[in-house]
Amino acid sequence: DQAYNDALSASQQIAALTADYTFNGKLENPMTFNSVGNVTVLDVNGEIKLDGSETLTLTGSASDFFYVNVYGKYGMSGTSSIDLIGLSAANVIFNILGGGDVSFSGDSHGRGTYLGVDSKFALNGNFLTGAVVGGRNEDIQITSGTQIYAAQAVAANAPGTLLMMGMAISGLLARRRKA
């Protein structure tokens, strides 16, 4: 349907952007990436797996966009977190490609929009400041104790997805103007 196609199109457009940073392998240790301008793209050629108290820190300004293309699974557990310094969670998109599973558990805290049009999502007792876009309805599992702030979880074919994709496209346009 149209909303799914819009989400898929946005995911493909983000994936096609030239990476400012490339990380090969499993991102599993604390790391920091700094904005390089209005739009910063990080390609993770592997999975993101933050356990214990590990953090992935993204820094920039409130008007910057940060896109993280993940070519594999995405997982957070324990008290791990995505820390944003200066960035708004509304301007951060984790683009999960290839149908990789996305899981949050424990007291982990994700920040940003998690876009995985063909991914399975499992949110179990964690915190999320942002949104989930994808999962094709039955593939989004939210269990008791999960807290979602500032946005709601939506399926890729649900109303509201177009607003999320509009934010992504505005960032893409800013990137094209810069180039």
Short mmCIF file of N, CA and C in Angstrom, two decimals:
data_model
loop_
_atom_site.label_atom_id
_atom_site.label_comp_id
_atom_site.label_asym_id
_atom_site.label_seq_id
_atom_site.Cartn_x
_atom_site.Cartn_y
_atom_site.Cartn_z
N ASP A 1 0.82 -1.18 0.00
CA ASP A 1 0.00 0.00 0.00
C ASP A 1 0.87 1.25 0.00
N GLN A 2 0.26 2.42 -0.08
CA GLN A 2 1.00 3.66 -0.27
C GLN A 2 1.95 3.99 0.88
N ALA A 3 1.50 3.86 2.12
CA ALA A 3 2.36 4.20 3.26
C ALA A 3 3.59 3.28 3.30
N TYR A 4 3.39 1.99 3.05
CA TYR A 4 4.52 1.06 3.01
C TYR A 4 5.50 1.46 1.91
N ASN A 5 4.97 1.77 0.73
CA ASN A 5 5.84 2.17 -0.38
C ASN A 5 6.59 3.46 -0.07
N ASP A 6 5.94 4.40 0.62
CA ASP A 6 6.61 5.64 1.01
C ASP A 6 7.74 5.37 2.00
N ALA A 7 7.48 4.49 2.98
CA ALA A 7 8.52 4.14 3.95
C ALA A 7 9.68 3.43 3.25
N LEU A 8 9.37 2.52 2.35
CA LEU A 8 10.40 1.81 1.60
C LEU A 8 11.22 2.77 0.76
N SER A 9 10.55 3.72 0.10
CA SER A 9 11.25 4.71 -0.72
C SER A 9 12.19 5.57 0.13
N ALA A 10 11.71 6.01 1.29
CA ALA A 10 12.56 6.82 2.18
C ALA A 10 13.77 6.00 2.64
N SER A 11 13.56 4.74 2.98
CA SER A 11 14.65 3.87 3.40
C SER A 11 15.70 3.72 2.29
N GLN A 12 15.22 3.52 1.07
CA GLN A 12 16.13 3.37 -0.07
C GLN A 12 16.90 4.66 -0.35
N GLN A 13 16.23 5.81 -0.22
CA GLN A 13 16.90 7.10 -0.44
C GLN A 13 17.98 7.34 0.60
N ILE A 14 17.69 7.00 1.85
CA ILE A 14 18.69 7.17 2.91
C ILE A 14 19.87 6.23 2.67
N ALA A 15 19.58 5.00 2.28
CA ALA A 15 20.64 4.02 2.02
C ALA A 15 21.53 4.43 0.85
N ALA A 16 20.98 5.20 -0.09
CA ALA A 16 21.74 5.61 -1.28
C ALA A 16 22.67 6.80 -1.01
N LEU A 17 22.53 7.45 0.14
CA LEU A 17 23.38 8.60 0.45
C LEU A 17 24.83 8.16 0.67
N THR A 18 25.74 9.02 0.30
CA THR A 18 27.16 8.74 0.51
C THR A 18 27.48 8.83 2.00
N ALA A 19 28.15 7.82 2.50
CA ALA A 19 28.47 7.78 3.93
C ALA A 19 29.59 8.76 4.28
N ASP A 20 29.40 9.45 5.39
CA ASP A 20 30.46 10.28 5.95
C ASP A 20 31.36 9.44 6.84
N TYR A 21 30.78 8.41 7.45
CA TYR A 21 31.51 7.45 8.28
C TYR A 21 31.09 6.05 7.84
N THR A 22 32.04 5.12 7.86
CA THR A 22 31.73 3.72 7.60
C THR A 22 32.35 2.89 8.71
N PHE A 23 31.53 2.03 9.30
CA PHE A 23 31.99 1.12 10.34
C PHE A 23 31.75 -0.29 9.84
N ASN A 24 32.80 -1.10 9.80
CA ASN A 24 32.69 -2.48 9.34
C ASN A 24 32.75 -3.43 10.53
N GLY A 25 31.81 -4.37 10.57
CA GLY A 25 31.78 -5.34 11.65
C GLY A 25 30.67 -5.05 12.64
N LYS A 26 30.81 -5.62 13.83
CA LYS A 26 29.79 -5.47 14.87
C LYS A 26 30.14 -4.25 15.72
N LEU A 27 29.24 -3.26 15.73
CA LEU A 27 29.43 -2.09 16.58
C LEU A 27 28.90 -2.48 17.95
N GLU A 28 29.83 -2.75 18.88
CA GLU A 28 29.44 -3.26 20.19
C GLU A 28 30.17 -2.58 21.33
N ASN A 29 31.02 -1.65 21.05
CA ASN A 29 31.76 -0.93 22.08
C ASN A 29 31.32 0.54 22.07
N PRO A 30 31.50 1.23 23.19
CA PRO A 30 31.13 2.66 23.20
C PRO A 30 31.86 3.42 22.09
N MET A 31 31.10 4.21 21.33
CA MET A 31 31.68 5.00 20.24
C MET A 31 30.96 6.33 20.15
N THR A 32 31.64 7.32 19.58
CA THR A 32 31.06 8.64 19.35
C THR A 32 31.28 9.03 17.90
N PHE A 33 30.24 9.56 17.27
CA PHE A 33 30.33 10.09 15.91
C PHE A 33 29.83 11.52 15.94
N ASN A 34 30.60 12.42 15.33
CA ASN A 34 30.27 13.84 15.31
C ASN A 34 29.68 14.24 13.97
N SER A 35 28.72 15.14 14.01
CA SER A 35 28.10 15.67 12.80
C SER A 35 29.17 16.33 11.93
N VAL A 36 28.99 16.20 10.62
CA VAL A 36 29.91 16.85 9.68
C VAL A 36 29.20 17.95 8.89
N GLY A 37 27.99 18.30 9.29
CA GLY A 37 27.20 19.32 8.59
C GLY A 37 25.73 19.10 8.85
N ASN A 38 24.90 19.64 7.97
CA ASN A 38 23.45 19.52 8.15
C ASN A 38 22.98 18.08 8.16
N VAL A 39 23.60 17.24 7.35
CA VAL A 39 23.23 15.82 7.28
C VAL A 39 24.50 14.99 7.38
N THR A 40 24.47 14.04 8.30
CA THR A 40 25.60 13.13 8.47
C THR A 40 25.08 11.71 8.29
N VAL A 41 25.83 10.90 7.53
CA VAL A 41 25.43 9.52 7.26
C VAL A 41 26.51 8.59 7.78
N LEU A 42 26.07 7.61 8.59
CA LEU A 42 26.95 6.57 9.11
C LEU A 42 26.45 5.24 8.56
N ASP A 43 27.32 4.51 7.88
CA ASP A 43 27.00 3.16 7.41
C ASP A 43 27.64 2.15 8.34
N VAL A 44 26.82 1.27 8.92
CA VAL A 44 27.32 0.18 9.75
C VAL A 44 27.15 -1.09 8.94
N ASN A 45 28.28 -1.60 8.42
CA ASN A 45 28.27 -2.82 7.61
C ASN A 45 28.42 -4.01 8.54
N GLY A 46 27.37 -4.30 9.23
CA GLY A 46 27.33 -5.35 10.24
C GLY A 46 26.16 -5.04 11.15
N GLU A 47 26.28 -5.39 12.40
CA GLU A 47 25.17 -5.15 13.31
C GLU A 47 25.56 -4.19 14.42
N ILE A 48 24.55 -3.60 15.03
CA ILE A 48 24.75 -2.81 16.24
C ILE A 48 24.24 -3.67 17.39
N LYS A 49 25.10 -3.93 18.37
CA LYS A 49 24.74 -4.74 19.53
C LYS A 49 25.33 -4.09 20.77
N LEU A 50 24.52 -3.30 21.45
CA LEU A 50 24.96 -2.61 22.66
C LEU A 50 24.42 -3.37 23.87
N ASP A 51 25.31 -3.84 24.73
CA ASP A 51 24.95 -4.59 25.93
C ASP A 51 25.47 -3.86 27.16
N GLY A 52 25.01 -4.29 28.31
CA GLY A 52 25.49 -3.70 29.56
C GLY A 52 25.20 -2.21 29.60
N SER A 53 26.24 -1.41 29.79
CA SER A 53 26.06 0.04 29.86
C SER A 53 26.73 0.74 28.67
N GLU A 54 26.93 0.04 27.58
CA GLU A 54 27.57 0.62 26.40
C GLU A 54 26.70 1.69 25.76
N THR A 55 27.35 2.69 25.17
CA THR A 55 26.62 3.79 24.53
C THR A 55 27.14 4.04 23.13
N LEU A 56 26.24 4.47 22.29
CA LEU A 56 26.59 5.03 20.98
C LEU A 56 26.18 6.49 21.08
N THR A 57 27.15 7.39 20.94
CA THR A 57 26.89 8.82 21.09
C THR A 57 26.98 9.50 19.73
N LEU A 58 25.94 10.28 19.42
CA LEU A 58 25.89 11.08 18.20
C LEU A 58 25.84 12.53 18.62
N THR A 59 26.72 13.37 18.05
CA THR A 59 26.75 14.78 18.43
C THR A 59 26.50 15.66 17.21
N GLY A 60 25.88 16.80 17.46
CA GLY A 60 25.60 17.76 16.39
C GLY A 60 24.79 18.90 16.96
N SER A 61 24.08 19.61 16.08
CA SER A 61 23.22 20.71 16.54
C SER A 61 21.76 20.31 16.37
N ALA A 62 20.88 21.09 16.96
CA ALA A 62 19.45 20.77 16.93
C ALA A 62 18.89 20.76 15.51
N SER A 63 19.54 21.41 14.56
CA SER A 63 19.04 21.44 13.18
C SER A 63 19.70 20.40 12.29
N ASP A 64 20.64 19.63 12.82
CA ASP A 64 21.32 18.60 12.04
C ASP A 64 20.47 17.34 11.95
N PHE A 65 20.68 16.57 10.87
CA PHE A 65 20.08 15.25 10.70
C PHE A 65 21.19 14.22 10.74
N PHE A 66 20.92 13.08 11.35
CA PHE A 66 21.90 12.00 11.44
C PHE A 66 21.20 10.73 10.99
N TYR A 67 21.69 10.10 9.92
CA TYR A 67 21.14 8.86 9.40
C TYR A 67 22.14 7.74 9.61
N VAL A 68 21.69 6.64 10.21
CA VAL A 68 22.55 5.49 10.46
C VAL A 68 21.97 4.31 9.69
N ASN A 69 22.65 3.89 8.64
CA ASN A 69 22.25 2.72 7.85
C ASN A 69 22.86 1.49 8.51
N VAL A 70 22.02 0.56 8.93
CA VAL A 70 22.48 -0.67 9.59
C VAL A 70 22.20 -1.84 8.66
N TYR A 71 23.27 -2.48 8.18
CA TYR A 71 23.14 -3.61 7.26
C TYR A 71 23.25 -4.91 8.06
N GLY A 72 22.35 -5.10 9.00
CA GLY A 72 22.34 -6.27 9.85
C GLY A 72 21.35 -6.05 10.98
N LYS A 73 21.53 -6.79 12.06
CA LYS A 73 20.63 -6.69 13.21
C LYS A 73 20.95 -5.47 14.06
N TYR A 74 19.96 -5.09 14.88
CA TYR A 74 20.13 -3.99 15.82
C TYR A 74 19.62 -4.47 17.17
N GLY A 75 20.46 -4.40 18.19
CA GLY A 75 20.02 -4.85 19.50
C GLY A 75 20.60 -4.01 20.62
N MET A 76 19.78 -3.78 21.65
CA MET A 76 20.21 -3.07 22.85
C MET A 76 19.67 -3.83 24.06
N SER A 77 20.51 -3.96 25.10
CA SER A 77 20.07 -4.62 26.33
C SER A 77 20.78 -3.97 27.52
N GLY A 78 20.42 -4.43 28.71
CA GLY A 78 21.01 -3.86 29.92
C GLY A 78 20.62 -2.40 30.05
N THR A 79 21.59 -1.56 30.38
CA THR A 79 21.35 -0.12 30.48
C THR A 79 22.02 0.63 29.34
N SER A 80 22.25 -0.06 28.23
CA SER A 80 22.88 0.58 27.07
C SER A 80 22.00 1.70 26.54
N SER A 81 22.62 2.64 25.81
CA SER A 81 21.82 3.77 25.32
C SER A 81 22.41 4.39 24.06
N ILE A 82 21.51 5.07 23.37
CA ILE A 82 21.90 5.97 22.30
C ILE A 82 21.87 7.36 22.93
N ASP A 83 23.00 8.02 23.01
CA ASP A 83 23.07 9.35 23.59
C ASP A 83 23.18 10.37 22.46
N LEU A 84 22.34 11.39 22.53
CA LEU A 84 22.35 12.46 21.54
C LEU A 84 22.80 13.73 22.23
N ILE A 85 23.87 14.33 21.72
CA ILE A 85 24.37 15.58 22.27
C ILE A 85 24.11 16.67 21.24
N GLY A 86 23.18 17.55 21.56
CA GLY A 86 22.82 18.65 20.67
C GLY A 86 21.80 18.27 19.61
N LEU A 87 21.66 17.01 19.31
CA LEU A 87 20.74 16.54 18.27
C LEU A 87 19.35 16.29 18.86
N SER A 88 18.34 16.47 18.03
CA SER A 88 16.98 16.11 18.41
C SER A 88 16.71 14.67 17.97
N ALA A 89 16.02 13.91 18.82
CA ALA A 89 15.67 12.53 18.45
C ALA A 89 14.83 12.49 17.18
N ALA A 90 14.09 13.58 16.92
CA ALA A 90 13.27 13.64 15.70
C ALA A 90 14.12 13.72 14.44
N ASN A 91 15.40 14.07 14.57
CA ASN A 91 16.28 14.23 13.41
C ASN A 91 17.29 13.09 13.26
N VAL A 92 17.04 11.98 13.97
CA VAL A 92 17.93 10.82 13.90
C VAL A 92 17.12 9.63 13.41
N ILE A 93 17.62 8.98 12.35
CA ILE A 93 16.94 7.80 11.81
C ILE A 93 17.93 6.65 11.73
N PHE A 94 17.57 5.53 12.37
CA PHE A 94 18.30 4.28 12.22
C PHE A 94 17.57 3.50 11.14
N ASN A 95 18.20 3.36 9.98
CA ASN A 95 17.62 2.72 8.81
C ASN A 95 18.09 1.28 8.77
N ILE A 96 17.23 0.36 9.20
CA ILE A 96 17.59 -1.05 9.30
C ILE A 96 17.31 -1.71 7.95
N LEU A 97 18.37 -2.18 7.30
CA LEU A 97 18.26 -2.70 5.94
C LEU A 97 18.39 -4.22 5.91
N GLY A 98 17.82 -4.83 4.91
CA GLY A 98 17.93 -6.26 4.72
C GLY A 98 17.06 -7.08 5.66
N GLY A 99 16.08 -6.45 6.29
CA GLY A 99 15.17 -7.20 7.16
C GLY A 99 15.78 -7.63 8.47
N GLY A 100 16.87 -6.97 8.92
CA GLY A 100 17.48 -7.33 10.19
C GLY A 100 16.53 -7.10 11.36
N ASP A 101 16.55 -7.99 12.33
CA ASP A 101 15.69 -7.86 13.51
C ASP A 101 16.17 -6.71 14.37
N VAL A 102 15.21 -6.09 15.08
CA VAL A 102 15.49 -4.99 15.99
C VAL A 102 14.96 -5.39 17.36
N SER A 103 15.83 -5.36 18.38
CA SER A 103 15.37 -5.73 19.72
C SER A 103 15.93 -4.77 20.76
N PHE A 104 15.06 -4.44 21.70
CA PHE A 104 15.42 -3.63 22.87
C PHE A 104 14.98 -4.42 24.09
N SER A 105 15.81 -4.47 25.12
CA SER A 105 15.41 -5.13 26.35
C SER A 105 16.09 -4.49 27.54
N GLY A 106 15.70 -4.91 28.72
CA GLY A 106 16.26 -4.36 29.95
C GLY A 106 15.87 -2.90 30.09
N ASP A 107 16.77 -2.12 30.61
CA ASP A 107 16.55 -0.68 30.78
C ASP A 107 17.26 0.11 29.70
N SER A 108 17.45 -0.48 28.54
CA SER A 108 18.12 0.23 27.44
C SER A 108 17.27 1.41 26.99
N HIS A 109 17.94 2.42 26.41
CA HIS A 109 17.23 3.62 25.98
C HIS A 109 17.64 3.97 24.55
N GLY A 110 16.73 3.71 23.62
CA GLY A 110 16.94 4.08 22.23
C GLY A 110 16.41 5.49 21.99
N ARG A 111 17.06 6.21 21.09
CA ARG A 111 16.62 7.56 20.74
C ARG A 111 16.68 7.70 19.23
N GLY A 112 15.59 8.19 18.64
CA GLY A 112 15.51 8.39 17.20
C GLY A 112 14.37 7.58 16.62
N THR A 113 14.25 7.65 15.31
CA THR A 113 13.26 6.85 14.59
C THR A 113 13.96 5.60 14.09
N TYR A 114 13.33 4.45 14.32
CA TYR A 114 13.87 3.17 13.87
C TYR A 114 13.03 2.74 12.68
N LEU A 115 13.63 2.80 11.49
CA LEU A 115 12.95 2.53 10.22
C LEU A 115 13.41 1.18 9.72
N GLY A 116 12.53 0.21 9.77
CA GLY A 116 12.84 -1.13 9.29
C GLY A 116 11.60 -1.71 8.65
N VAL A 117 11.38 -1.36 7.38
CA VAL A 117 10.11 -1.70 6.74
C VAL A 117 9.85 -3.20 6.70
N ASP A 118 10.89 -4.01 6.64
CA ASP A 118 10.71 -5.46 6.61
C ASP A 118 11.34 -6.14 7.82
N SER A 119 11.54 -5.38 8.90
CA SER A 119 12.18 -5.91 10.10
C SER A 119 11.16 -6.33 11.14
N LYS A 120 11.56 -7.26 11.99
CA LYS A 120 10.78 -7.62 13.16
C LYS A 120 11.29 -6.78 14.33
N PHE A 121 10.36 -6.21 15.09
CA PHE A 121 10.71 -5.38 16.24
C PHE A 121 10.25 -6.06 17.51
N ALA A 122 11.11 -6.10 18.54
CA ALA A 122 10.75 -6.60 19.86
C ALA A 122 11.21 -5.59 20.89
N LEU A 123 10.27 -4.93 21.54
CA LEU A 123 10.56 -3.95 22.58
C LEU A 123 10.10 -4.55 23.90
N ASN A 124 11.04 -4.78 24.80
CA ASN A 124 10.74 -5.51 26.03
C ASN A 124 11.29 -4.77 27.25
N GLY A 125 10.46 -3.94 27.88
CA GLY A 125 10.82 -3.28 29.13
C GLY A 125 11.81 -2.15 28.99
N ASN A 126 12.01 -1.64 27.81
CA ASN A 126 13.00 -0.60 27.57
C ASN A 126 12.35 0.77 27.47
N PHE A 127 13.17 1.77 27.15
CA PHE A 127 12.71 3.14 26.91
C PHE A 127 13.04 3.51 25.47
N LEU A 128 12.14 4.22 24.83
CA LEU A 128 12.39 4.70 23.47
C LEU A 128 11.88 6.12 23.37
N THR A 129 12.78 7.03 23.00
CA THR A 129 12.40 8.40 22.70
C THR A 129 12.47 8.52 21.20
N GLY A 130 11.32 8.46 20.54
CA GLY A 130 11.29 8.48 19.09
C GLY A 130 10.13 7.69 18.56
N ALA A 131 10.40 6.87 17.54
CA ALA A 131 9.32 6.14 16.88
C ALA A 131 9.85 4.87 16.23
N VAL A 132 8.91 3.97 15.95
CA VAL A 132 9.19 2.76 15.20
C VAL A 132 8.35 2.82 13.93
N VAL A 133 8.99 2.64 12.78
CA VAL A 133 8.28 2.63 11.50
C VAL A 133 8.65 1.33 10.81
N GLY A 134 7.68 0.47 10.61
CA GLY A 134 7.95 -0.79 9.94
C GLY A 134 7.23 -1.93 10.60
N GLY A 135 7.75 -3.10 10.42
CA GLY A 135 7.22 -4.26 11.08
C GLY A 135 5.97 -4.87 10.48
N ARG A 136 5.36 -4.22 9.53
CA ARG A 136 4.16 -4.77 8.89
C ARG A 136 3.16 -5.31 9.91
N ASN A 137 2.83 -4.52 10.91
CA ASN A 137 1.85 -4.81 11.96
C ASN A 137 2.23 -5.96 12.88
N GLU A 138 2.08 -7.20 12.43
CA GLU A 138 2.26 -8.34 13.34
C GLU A 138 3.70 -8.53 13.77
N ASP A 139 4.64 -7.86 13.16
CA ASP A 139 6.04 -8.04 13.50
C ASP A 139 6.57 -6.98 14.46
N ILE A 140 5.69 -6.23 15.11
CA ILE A 140 6.09 -5.29 16.17
C ILE A 140 5.52 -5.83 17.47
N GLN A 141 6.41 -6.18 18.40
CA GLN A 141 5.99 -6.69 19.70
C GLN A 141 6.43 -5.71 20.77
N ILE A 142 5.47 -5.19 21.52
CA ILE A 142 5.77 -4.28 22.62
C ILE A 142 5.22 -4.93 23.87
N THR A 143 6.12 -5.27 24.80
CA THR A 143 5.68 -5.95 26.01
C THR A 143 5.62 -5.00 27.19
N SER A 144 5.04 -5.47 28.26
CA SER A 144 4.82 -4.63 29.43
C SER A 144 6.13 -4.06 29.97
N GLY A 145 6.06 -2.84 30.41
CA GLY A 145 7.22 -2.14 30.94
C GLY A 145 7.91 -1.25 29.93
N THR A 146 7.64 -1.44 28.66
CA THR A 146 8.24 -0.59 27.62
C THR A 146 7.62 0.79 27.69
N GLN A 147 8.46 1.82 27.61
CA GLN A 147 7.97 3.20 27.64
C GLN A 147 8.46 3.91 26.38
N ILE A 148 7.51 4.48 25.63
CA ILE A 148 7.83 5.20 24.41
C ILE A 148 7.45 6.66 24.61
N TYR A 149 8.39 7.56 24.36
CA TYR A 149 8.20 8.99 24.58
C TYR A 149 8.24 9.76 23.27
N ALA A 150 7.45 10.82 23.18
CA ALA A 150 7.51 11.82 22.12
C ALA A 150 7.05 11.33 20.76
N ALA A 151 6.64 10.09 20.66
CA ALA A 151 6.14 9.56 19.39
C ALA A 151 5.43 8.26 19.70
N GLN A 152 4.76 7.74 18.72
CA GLN A 152 4.10 6.45 18.91
C GLN A 152 4.68 5.44 17.94
N ALA A 153 4.58 4.18 18.30
CA ALA A 153 5.00 3.12 17.40
C ALA A 153 3.96 3.00 16.31
N VAL A 154 4.39 2.96 15.05
CA VAL A 154 3.45 2.84 13.95
C VAL A 154 3.94 1.77 12.99
N ALA A 155 3.03 1.09 12.37
CA ALA A 155 3.39 0.12 11.34
C ALA A 155 3.63 0.86 10.04
N ALA A 156 4.40 0.29 9.16
CA ALA A 156 4.74 0.95 7.90
C ALA A 156 3.50 1.23 7.07
N ASN A 157 2.42 0.51 7.30
CA ASN A 157 1.22 0.74 6.50
C ASN A 157 0.14 1.47 7.31
N ALA A 158 0.55 2.15 8.40
CA ALA A 158 -0.41 2.87 9.23
C ALA A 158 -0.39 4.36 8.91
N PRO A 159 -1.51 5.07 9.15
CA PRO A 159 -1.51 6.52 8.97
C PRO A 159 -0.47 7.14 9.90
N GLY A 160 0.12 8.23 9.47
CA GLY A 160 1.15 8.90 10.27
C GLY A 160 2.55 8.63 9.75
N THR A 161 2.70 7.53 9.02
CA THR A 161 4.01 7.21 8.48
C THR A 161 4.48 8.30 7.52
N LEU A 162 3.54 8.88 6.77
CA LEU A 162 3.92 9.92 5.82
C LEU A 162 4.55 11.11 6.50
N LEU A 163 4.09 11.46 7.71
CA LEU A 163 4.69 12.56 8.45
C LEU A 163 6.13 12.24 8.80
N MET A 164 6.37 11.02 9.26
CA MET A 164 7.73 10.60 9.59
C MET A 164 8.62 10.65 8.35
N MET A 165 8.10 10.19 7.24
CA MET A 165 8.89 10.17 6.01
C MET A 165 9.11 11.59 5.49
N GLY A 166 8.16 12.48 5.75
CA GLY A 166 8.35 13.89 5.38
C GLY A 166 9.54 14.47 6.08
N MET A 167 9.74 14.12 7.35
CA MET A 167 10.92 14.60 8.09
C MET A 167 12.19 14.06 7.44
N ALA A 168 12.18 12.80 7.07
CA ALA A 168 13.36 12.21 6.44
C ALA A 168 13.66 12.87 5.10
N ILE A 169 12.63 13.10 4.32
CA ILE A 169 12.83 13.71 3.00
C ILE A 169 13.33 15.14 3.12
N SER A 170 12.87 15.88 4.14
CA SER A 170 13.38 17.25 4.31
C SER A 170 14.87 17.22 4.60
N GLY A 171 15.32 16.23 5.37
CA GLY A 171 16.75 16.08 5.61
C GLY A 171 17.51 15.70 4.35
N LEU A 172 16.91 14.84 3.53
CA LEU A 172 17.55 14.45 2.26
C LEU A 172 17.69 15.64 1.34
N LEU A 173 16.66 16.48 1.29
CA LEU A 173 16.73 17.68 0.45
C LEU A 173 17.83 18.61 0.93
N ALA A 174 17.97 18.74 2.25
CA ALA A 174 19.04 19.58 2.80
C ALA A 174 20.41 19.01 2.37
N ARG A 175 20.52 17.69 2.36
CA ARG A 175 21.78 17.04 1.95
C ARG A 175 22.08 17.33 0.48
N ARG A 176 21.05 17.26 -0.37
CA ARG A 176 21.25 17.51 -1.80
C ARG A 176 21.63 18.96 -2.07
N ARG A 177 21.03 19.89 -1.32
CA ARG A 177 21.37 21.31 -1.50
C ARG A 177 22.82 21.55 -1.12
N LYS A 178 23.29 20.86 -0.09
CA LYS A 178 24.66 21.01 0.38
C LYS A 178 25.66 20.50 -0.65
N ALA A 179 25.32 19.38 -1.31
CA ALA A 179 26.23 18.73 -2.26
C ALA A 179 26.30 19.51 -3.51
#
